Short mmCIF file of C-alpha atoms and ligand atoms in Angstrom, two decimals:
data_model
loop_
_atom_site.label_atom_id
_atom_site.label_comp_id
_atom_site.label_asym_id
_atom_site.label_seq_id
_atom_site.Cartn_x
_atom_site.Cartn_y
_atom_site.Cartn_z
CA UNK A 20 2.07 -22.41 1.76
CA UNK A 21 5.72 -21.92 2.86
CA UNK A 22 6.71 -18.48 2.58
CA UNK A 23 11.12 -18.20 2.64
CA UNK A 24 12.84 -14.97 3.07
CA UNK A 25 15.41 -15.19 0.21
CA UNK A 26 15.94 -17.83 -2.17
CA UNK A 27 16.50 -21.56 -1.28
CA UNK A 28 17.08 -24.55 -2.62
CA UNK A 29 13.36 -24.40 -3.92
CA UNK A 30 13.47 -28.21 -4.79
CA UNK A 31 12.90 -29.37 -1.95
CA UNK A 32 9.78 -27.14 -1.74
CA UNK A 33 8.50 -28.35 -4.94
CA UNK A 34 9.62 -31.90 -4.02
CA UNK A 35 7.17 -31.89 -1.09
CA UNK A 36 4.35 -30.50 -2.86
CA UNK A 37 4.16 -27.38 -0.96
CA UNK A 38 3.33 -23.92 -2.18
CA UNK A 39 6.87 -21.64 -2.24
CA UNK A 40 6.19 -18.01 -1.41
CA UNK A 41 9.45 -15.34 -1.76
CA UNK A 42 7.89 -13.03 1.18
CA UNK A 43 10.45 -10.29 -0.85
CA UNK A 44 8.14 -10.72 -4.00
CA UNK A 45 4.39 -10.69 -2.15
CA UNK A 46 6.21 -6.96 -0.02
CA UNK A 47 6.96 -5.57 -3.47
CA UNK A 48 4.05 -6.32 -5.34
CA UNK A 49 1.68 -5.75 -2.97
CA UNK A 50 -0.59 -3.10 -3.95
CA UNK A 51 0.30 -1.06 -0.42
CA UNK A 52 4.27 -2.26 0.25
CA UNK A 53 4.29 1.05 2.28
CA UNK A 54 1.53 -0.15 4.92
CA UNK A 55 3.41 -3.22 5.32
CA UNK A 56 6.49 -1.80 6.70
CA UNK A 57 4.25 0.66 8.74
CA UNK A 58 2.18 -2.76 10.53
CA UNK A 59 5.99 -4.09 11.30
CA UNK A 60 6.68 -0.55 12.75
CA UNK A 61 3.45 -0.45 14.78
CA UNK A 62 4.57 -3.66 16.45
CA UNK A 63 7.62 -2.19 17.71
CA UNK A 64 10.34 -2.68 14.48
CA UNK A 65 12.51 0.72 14.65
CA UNK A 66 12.53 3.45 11.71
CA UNK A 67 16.51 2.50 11.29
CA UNK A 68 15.92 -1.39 10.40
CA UNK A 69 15.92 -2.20 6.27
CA UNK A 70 12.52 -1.53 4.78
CA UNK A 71 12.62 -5.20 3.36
CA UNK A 72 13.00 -6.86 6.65
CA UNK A 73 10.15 -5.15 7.88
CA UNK A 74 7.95 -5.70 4.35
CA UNK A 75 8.66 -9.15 4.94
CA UNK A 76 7.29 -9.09 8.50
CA UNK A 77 4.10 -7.61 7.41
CA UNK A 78 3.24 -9.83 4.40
CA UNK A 79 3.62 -12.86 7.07
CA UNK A 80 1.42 -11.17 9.51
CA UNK A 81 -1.23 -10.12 6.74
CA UNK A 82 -1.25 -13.11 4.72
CA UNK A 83 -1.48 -15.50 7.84
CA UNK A 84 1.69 -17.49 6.33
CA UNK A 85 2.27 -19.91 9.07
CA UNK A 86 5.29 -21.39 8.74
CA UNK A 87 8.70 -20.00 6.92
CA UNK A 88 12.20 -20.99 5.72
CA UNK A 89 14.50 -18.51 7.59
CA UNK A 90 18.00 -17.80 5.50
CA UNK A 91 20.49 -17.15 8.77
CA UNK A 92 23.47 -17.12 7.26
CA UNK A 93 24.27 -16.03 3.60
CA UNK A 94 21.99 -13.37 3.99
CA UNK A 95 20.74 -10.76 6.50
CA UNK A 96 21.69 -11.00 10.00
CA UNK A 97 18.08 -8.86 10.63
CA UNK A 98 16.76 -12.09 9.56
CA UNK A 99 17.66 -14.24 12.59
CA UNK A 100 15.58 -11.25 15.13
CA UNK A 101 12.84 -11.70 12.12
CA UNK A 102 12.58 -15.26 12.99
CA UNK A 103 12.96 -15.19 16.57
CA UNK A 104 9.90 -11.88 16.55
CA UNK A 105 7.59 -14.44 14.60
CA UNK A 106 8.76 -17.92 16.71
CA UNK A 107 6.94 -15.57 19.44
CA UNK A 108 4.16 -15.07 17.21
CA UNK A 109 3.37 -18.56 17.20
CA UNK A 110 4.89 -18.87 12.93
CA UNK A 111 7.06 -22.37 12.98
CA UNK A 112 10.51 -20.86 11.43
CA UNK A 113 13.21 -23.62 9.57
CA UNK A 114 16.55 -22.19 10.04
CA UNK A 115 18.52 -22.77 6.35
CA UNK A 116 22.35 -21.54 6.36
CA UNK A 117 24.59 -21.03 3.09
CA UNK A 118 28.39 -22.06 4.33
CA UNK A 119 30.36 -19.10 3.87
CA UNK A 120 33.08 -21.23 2.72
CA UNK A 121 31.22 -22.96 0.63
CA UNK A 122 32.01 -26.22 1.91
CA UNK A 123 29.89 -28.73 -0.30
CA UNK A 124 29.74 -30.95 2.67
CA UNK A 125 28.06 -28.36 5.12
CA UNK A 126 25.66 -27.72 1.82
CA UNK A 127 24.64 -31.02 1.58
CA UNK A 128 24.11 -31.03 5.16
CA UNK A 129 21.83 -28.16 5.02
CA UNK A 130 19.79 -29.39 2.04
CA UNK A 131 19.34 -32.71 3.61
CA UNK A 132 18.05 -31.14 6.83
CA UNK A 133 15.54 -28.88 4.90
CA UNK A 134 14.66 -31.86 2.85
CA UNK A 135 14.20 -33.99 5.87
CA UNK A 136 12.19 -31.30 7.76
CA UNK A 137 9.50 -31.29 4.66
CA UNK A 138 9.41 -35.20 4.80
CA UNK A 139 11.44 -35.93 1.24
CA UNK A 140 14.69 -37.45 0.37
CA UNK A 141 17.78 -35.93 -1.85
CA UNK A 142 16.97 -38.45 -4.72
CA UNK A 143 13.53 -36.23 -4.91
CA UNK A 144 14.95 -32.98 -4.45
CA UNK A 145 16.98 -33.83 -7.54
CA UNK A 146 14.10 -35.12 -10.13
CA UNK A 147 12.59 -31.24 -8.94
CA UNK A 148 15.55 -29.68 -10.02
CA UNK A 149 15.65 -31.25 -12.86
CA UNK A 150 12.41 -29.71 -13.74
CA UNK A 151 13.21 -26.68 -12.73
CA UNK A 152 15.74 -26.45 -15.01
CA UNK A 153 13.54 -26.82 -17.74
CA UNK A 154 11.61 -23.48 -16.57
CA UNK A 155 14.95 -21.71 -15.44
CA UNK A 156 16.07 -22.05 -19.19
CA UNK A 157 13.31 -20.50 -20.50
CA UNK A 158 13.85 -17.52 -17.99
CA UNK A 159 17.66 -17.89 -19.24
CA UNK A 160 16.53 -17.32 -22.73
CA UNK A 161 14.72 -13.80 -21.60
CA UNK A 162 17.82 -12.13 -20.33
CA UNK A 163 19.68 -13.38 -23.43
CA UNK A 164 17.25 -11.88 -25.38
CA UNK A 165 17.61 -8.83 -23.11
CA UNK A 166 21.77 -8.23 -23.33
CA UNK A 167 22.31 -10.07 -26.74
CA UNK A 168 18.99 -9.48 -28.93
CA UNK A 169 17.42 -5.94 -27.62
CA UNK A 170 14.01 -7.32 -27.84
CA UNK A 171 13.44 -7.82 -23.86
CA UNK A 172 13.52 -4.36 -21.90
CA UNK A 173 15.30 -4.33 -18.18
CA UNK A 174 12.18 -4.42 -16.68
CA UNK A 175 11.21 -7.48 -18.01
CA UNK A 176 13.98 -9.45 -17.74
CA UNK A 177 14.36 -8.55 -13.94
CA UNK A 178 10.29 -10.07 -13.15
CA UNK A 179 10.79 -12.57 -15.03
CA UNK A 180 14.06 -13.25 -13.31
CA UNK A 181 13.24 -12.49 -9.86
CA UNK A 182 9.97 -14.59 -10.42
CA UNK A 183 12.24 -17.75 -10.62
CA UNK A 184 13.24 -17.61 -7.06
CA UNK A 185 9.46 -19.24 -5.90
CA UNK A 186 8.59 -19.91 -9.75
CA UNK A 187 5.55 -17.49 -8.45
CA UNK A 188 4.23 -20.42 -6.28
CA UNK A 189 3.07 -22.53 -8.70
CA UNK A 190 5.87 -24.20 -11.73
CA UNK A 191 3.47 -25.21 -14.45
CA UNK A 192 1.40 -21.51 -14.34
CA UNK A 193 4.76 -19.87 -14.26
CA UNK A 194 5.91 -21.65 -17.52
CA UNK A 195 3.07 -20.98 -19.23
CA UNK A 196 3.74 -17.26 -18.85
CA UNK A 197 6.92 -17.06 -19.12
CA UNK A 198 6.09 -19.31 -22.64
CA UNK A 199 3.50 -16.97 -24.12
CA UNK A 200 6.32 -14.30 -23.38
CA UNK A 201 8.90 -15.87 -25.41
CA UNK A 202 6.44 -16.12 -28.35
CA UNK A 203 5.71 -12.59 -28.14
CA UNK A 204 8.97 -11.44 -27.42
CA UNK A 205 10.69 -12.85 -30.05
CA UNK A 206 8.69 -11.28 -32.95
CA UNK A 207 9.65 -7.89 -31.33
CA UNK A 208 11.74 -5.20 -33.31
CA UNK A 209 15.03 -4.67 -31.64
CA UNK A 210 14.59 -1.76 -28.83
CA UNK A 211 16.55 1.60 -29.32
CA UNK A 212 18.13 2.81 -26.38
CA UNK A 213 21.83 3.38 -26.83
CA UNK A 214 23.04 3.02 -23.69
CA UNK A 215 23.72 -0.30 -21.86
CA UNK A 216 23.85 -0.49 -17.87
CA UNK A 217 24.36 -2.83 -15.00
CA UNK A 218 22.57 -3.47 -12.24
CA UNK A 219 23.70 -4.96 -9.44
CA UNK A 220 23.05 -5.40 -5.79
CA UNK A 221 19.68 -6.39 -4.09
CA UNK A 222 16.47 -5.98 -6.13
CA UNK A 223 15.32 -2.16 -5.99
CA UNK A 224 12.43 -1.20 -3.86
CA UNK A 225 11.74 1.21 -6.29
CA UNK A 226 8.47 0.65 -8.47
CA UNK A 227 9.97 3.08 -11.40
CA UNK A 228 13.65 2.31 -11.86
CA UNK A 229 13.92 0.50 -15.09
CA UNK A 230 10.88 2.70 -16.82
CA UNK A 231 12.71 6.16 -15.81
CA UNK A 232 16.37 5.13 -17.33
CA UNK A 233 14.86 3.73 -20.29
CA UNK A 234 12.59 7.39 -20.91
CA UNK A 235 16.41 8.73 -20.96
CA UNK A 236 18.09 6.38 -23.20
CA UNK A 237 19.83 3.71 -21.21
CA UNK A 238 18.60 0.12 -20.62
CA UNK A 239 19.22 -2.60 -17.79
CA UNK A 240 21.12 -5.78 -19.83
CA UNK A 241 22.45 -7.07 -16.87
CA UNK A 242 20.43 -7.72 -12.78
CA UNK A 243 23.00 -9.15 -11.29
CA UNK A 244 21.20 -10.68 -8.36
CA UNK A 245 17.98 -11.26 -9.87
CA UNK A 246 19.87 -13.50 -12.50
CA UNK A 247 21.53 -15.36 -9.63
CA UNK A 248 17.88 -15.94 -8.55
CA UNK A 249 17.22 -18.40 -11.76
CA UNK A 250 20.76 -20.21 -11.47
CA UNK A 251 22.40 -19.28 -14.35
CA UNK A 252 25.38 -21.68 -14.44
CA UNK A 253 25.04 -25.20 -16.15
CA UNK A 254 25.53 -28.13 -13.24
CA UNK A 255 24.58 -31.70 -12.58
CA UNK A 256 23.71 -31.70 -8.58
CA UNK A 257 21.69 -29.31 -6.52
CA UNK A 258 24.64 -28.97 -4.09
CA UNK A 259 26.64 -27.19 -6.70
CA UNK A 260 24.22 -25.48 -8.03
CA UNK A 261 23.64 -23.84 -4.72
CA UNK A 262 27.60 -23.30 -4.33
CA UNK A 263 27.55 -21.67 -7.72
CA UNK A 264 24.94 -19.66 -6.75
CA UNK A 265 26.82 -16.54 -5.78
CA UNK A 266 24.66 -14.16 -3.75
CA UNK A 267 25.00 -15.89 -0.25
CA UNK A 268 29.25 -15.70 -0.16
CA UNK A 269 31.70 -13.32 -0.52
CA UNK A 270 32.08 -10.10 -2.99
CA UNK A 271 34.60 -11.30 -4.84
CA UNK A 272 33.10 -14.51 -6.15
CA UNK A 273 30.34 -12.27 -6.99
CA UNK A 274 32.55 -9.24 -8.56
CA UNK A 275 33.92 -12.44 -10.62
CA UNK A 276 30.79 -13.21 -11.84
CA UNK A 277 29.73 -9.11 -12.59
CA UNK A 278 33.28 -8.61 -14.53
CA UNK A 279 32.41 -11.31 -16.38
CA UNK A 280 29.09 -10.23 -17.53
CA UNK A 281 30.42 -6.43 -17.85
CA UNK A 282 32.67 -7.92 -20.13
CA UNK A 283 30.53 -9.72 -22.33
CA UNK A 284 27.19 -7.58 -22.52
CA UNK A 285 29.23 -4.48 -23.49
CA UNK A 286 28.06 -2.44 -20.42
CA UNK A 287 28.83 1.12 -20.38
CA UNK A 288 27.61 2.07 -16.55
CA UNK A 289 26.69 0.36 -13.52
CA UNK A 290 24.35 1.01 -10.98
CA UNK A 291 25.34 -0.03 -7.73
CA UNK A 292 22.01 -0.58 -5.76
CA UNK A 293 22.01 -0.60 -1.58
CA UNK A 294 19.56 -0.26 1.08
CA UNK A 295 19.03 1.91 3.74
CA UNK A 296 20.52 0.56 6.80
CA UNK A 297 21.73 -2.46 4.94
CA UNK A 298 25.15 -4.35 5.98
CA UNK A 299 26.14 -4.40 2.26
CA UNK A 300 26.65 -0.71 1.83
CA UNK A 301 30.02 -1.30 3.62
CA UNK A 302 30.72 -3.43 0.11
CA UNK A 303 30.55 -0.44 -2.25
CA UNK A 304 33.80 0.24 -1.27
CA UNK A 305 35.18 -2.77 -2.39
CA UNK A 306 32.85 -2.65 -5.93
CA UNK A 307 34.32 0.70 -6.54
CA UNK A 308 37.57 0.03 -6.31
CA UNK A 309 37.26 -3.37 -8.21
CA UNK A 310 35.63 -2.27 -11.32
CA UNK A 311 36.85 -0.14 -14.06
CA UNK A 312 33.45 0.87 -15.40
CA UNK A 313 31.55 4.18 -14.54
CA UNK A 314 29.28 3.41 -11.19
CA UNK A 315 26.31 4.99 -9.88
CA UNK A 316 25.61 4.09 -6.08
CA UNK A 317 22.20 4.67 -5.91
CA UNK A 318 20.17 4.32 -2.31
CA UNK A 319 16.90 3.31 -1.65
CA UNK A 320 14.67 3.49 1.29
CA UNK A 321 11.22 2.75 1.51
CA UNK A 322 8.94 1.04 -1.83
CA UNK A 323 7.49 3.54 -4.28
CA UNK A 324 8.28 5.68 -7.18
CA UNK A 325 11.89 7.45 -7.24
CA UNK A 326 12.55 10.64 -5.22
CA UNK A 327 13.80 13.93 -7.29
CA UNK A 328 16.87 13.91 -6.21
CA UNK A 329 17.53 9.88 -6.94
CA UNK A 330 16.05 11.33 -10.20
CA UNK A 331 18.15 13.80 -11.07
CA UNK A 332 21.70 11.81 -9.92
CA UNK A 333 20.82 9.34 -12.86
CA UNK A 334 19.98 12.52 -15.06
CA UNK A 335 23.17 13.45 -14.64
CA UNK A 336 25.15 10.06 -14.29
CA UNK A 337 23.30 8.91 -17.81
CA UNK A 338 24.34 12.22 -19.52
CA UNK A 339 27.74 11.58 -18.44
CA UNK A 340 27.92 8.22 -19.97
CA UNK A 341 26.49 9.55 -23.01
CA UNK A 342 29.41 12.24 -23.34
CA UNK A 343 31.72 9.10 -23.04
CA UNK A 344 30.18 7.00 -25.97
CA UNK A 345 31.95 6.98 -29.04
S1 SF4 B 28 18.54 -5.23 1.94
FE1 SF4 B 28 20.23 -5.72 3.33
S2 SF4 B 28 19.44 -5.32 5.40
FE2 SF4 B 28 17.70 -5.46 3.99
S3 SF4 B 28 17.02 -7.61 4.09
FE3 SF4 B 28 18.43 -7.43 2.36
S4 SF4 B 28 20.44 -7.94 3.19
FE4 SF4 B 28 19.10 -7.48 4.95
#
């Protein structure tokens, strides 16, 4: 089992037969996320350090994960004290870094160092993506059947989506599901909500999100991040695929990408998600100013269900869209 603390270039996982692990997805879906953040805060982490960093602590503490891919650059600067807390702890940590120019050459020098440190070659890492991208079309399908056909609610669409990033540790199970989904999803009636929202920025911690703005009308065609997760764009190497990949680099070449999709799956609001004590609150600026549609910046804390007054901001931020509709 290698557990990673974002997504990777999972081929090379899957190339050398070991077991991926998103640490993000065992924190959320653990049946007590809370106690995990309170075991890294009983070993010292502060109260003002991201609730994820500190999830992801605890799932590699409680789960005895003993060795981890470590994103330093392209994601979390937290992540490079998360690394150097569980080096101490005895966990062998693989430094992987996303160029922030996104210099193909520094990429291929990072892939071939991962691939090298789990004992396989480039040719192999490209036969895995190759069957990856059997699976990730399949997830592909789902949010088109999400934004174009109404059958797939928000909800949906973003597990099956965020699934992708460790293909739930195990490809063949995962396709299976996410098969027997397809069948049943496409016999579906068309779902009624009128209103059609964005969300973007990193997953929620929030266990209700999607449920609570479909009881009032509105309906999640478009996770930004969690569809970067499953590679959306068509390619022919793993290096650009992971260049295309847009989540590790700069706003803009992901406001390029959200525009895009605003564009095409007639959104009418977005929801600007950002953690507590995360870096990319200082980005909302820059969202806000960029795009034209209605935006709710919503904050998040620590996992469970939404607070009252979270509640009653999208209460009053759906209403408002509703007034707008034609
Ligand atoms: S939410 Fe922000 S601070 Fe927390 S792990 Fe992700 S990037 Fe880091």
């Amino acid at each position: 089992m290698v557990g990673f603390t974002t997504t990777i270039p999972l081929e090379v996982l899957i190339a050398a037969e070991r077991r991926p692990v998103d640490l993000n997805n065992i924190f959320i879906t653990d049946p007590d996320p809370q106690g995990l953040i309170e075991d890294a805060e009983v070993a010292g982490f502060p109260r003002n350090i991201c609730g994820w960093i500190k999830g992801l602590y605890g799932v590699v503490r409680r789960h005895d994960i003993k060795e981890i891919v470590a994103v330093t650059e392209g994601d979390c600067s937290n992540t490079k004290a998360l690394m150097e807390v569980l080096t101490l702890q005895g966990v062998t940590t693989v430094p992987f870094a996303y160029p922030f120019d996104r210099s193909a050459e520094t990429l291929t020098h990072e892939i071939d160092k991962l691939a090298r440190h789990f004992g396989v070659t480039l040719h192999q890492c490209e036969a895995a993506r190759v069957r990856l991208e059997r699976v990730r079309g399949k997830v592909h399908e789902i949010d088109r059947l999400n934004w174009q056909e109404d059958r797939v609610s928000g909800s949906e669409s973003h597990t099956f989506q965020v699934c992708t990033s460790d293909m739930n540790g195990d490809v063949d199970a995962f396709e299976a599901e996410v098969d027997t989904f397809l069948a049943e999803a496409g016999r579906r009636q068309p779902l009624r909500q009128s209103l059609r929202l964005a969300y973007i920025g990193v997953p929620p911690i929030f266990a209700d999100l999607y449920e609570t703005l479909e009881g009032m009308g509105a309906r999640v065609v478009f996770n930004e991040t969690q569809r970067q997760f499953s590679m959306p764009y068509p390619v022919d190497s793993l290096v650009e695929q992971y260049r295309r990949y847009t989540y590790p680099y700069d706003i803009f070449t992901r406001l390029a990408d959200i525009e895009t999709e605003i564009a095409r799956r007639r959104v009418d609001g977005v929801i600007h998600y950002v953690q507590a004590f995360c870096f990319r609150q200082i980005e909302d600026l820059i969202v806000r100013q960029r795009l034209k549609t209605p935006i709710l910046t919503l904050e998040g804390d620590r996992p469970g269900l939404l607070d009252a007054r979270t509640r009653i901001r999208l209460e009053g931020f759906i209403e408002m869209l509703k007034a707008r509709k034609p």
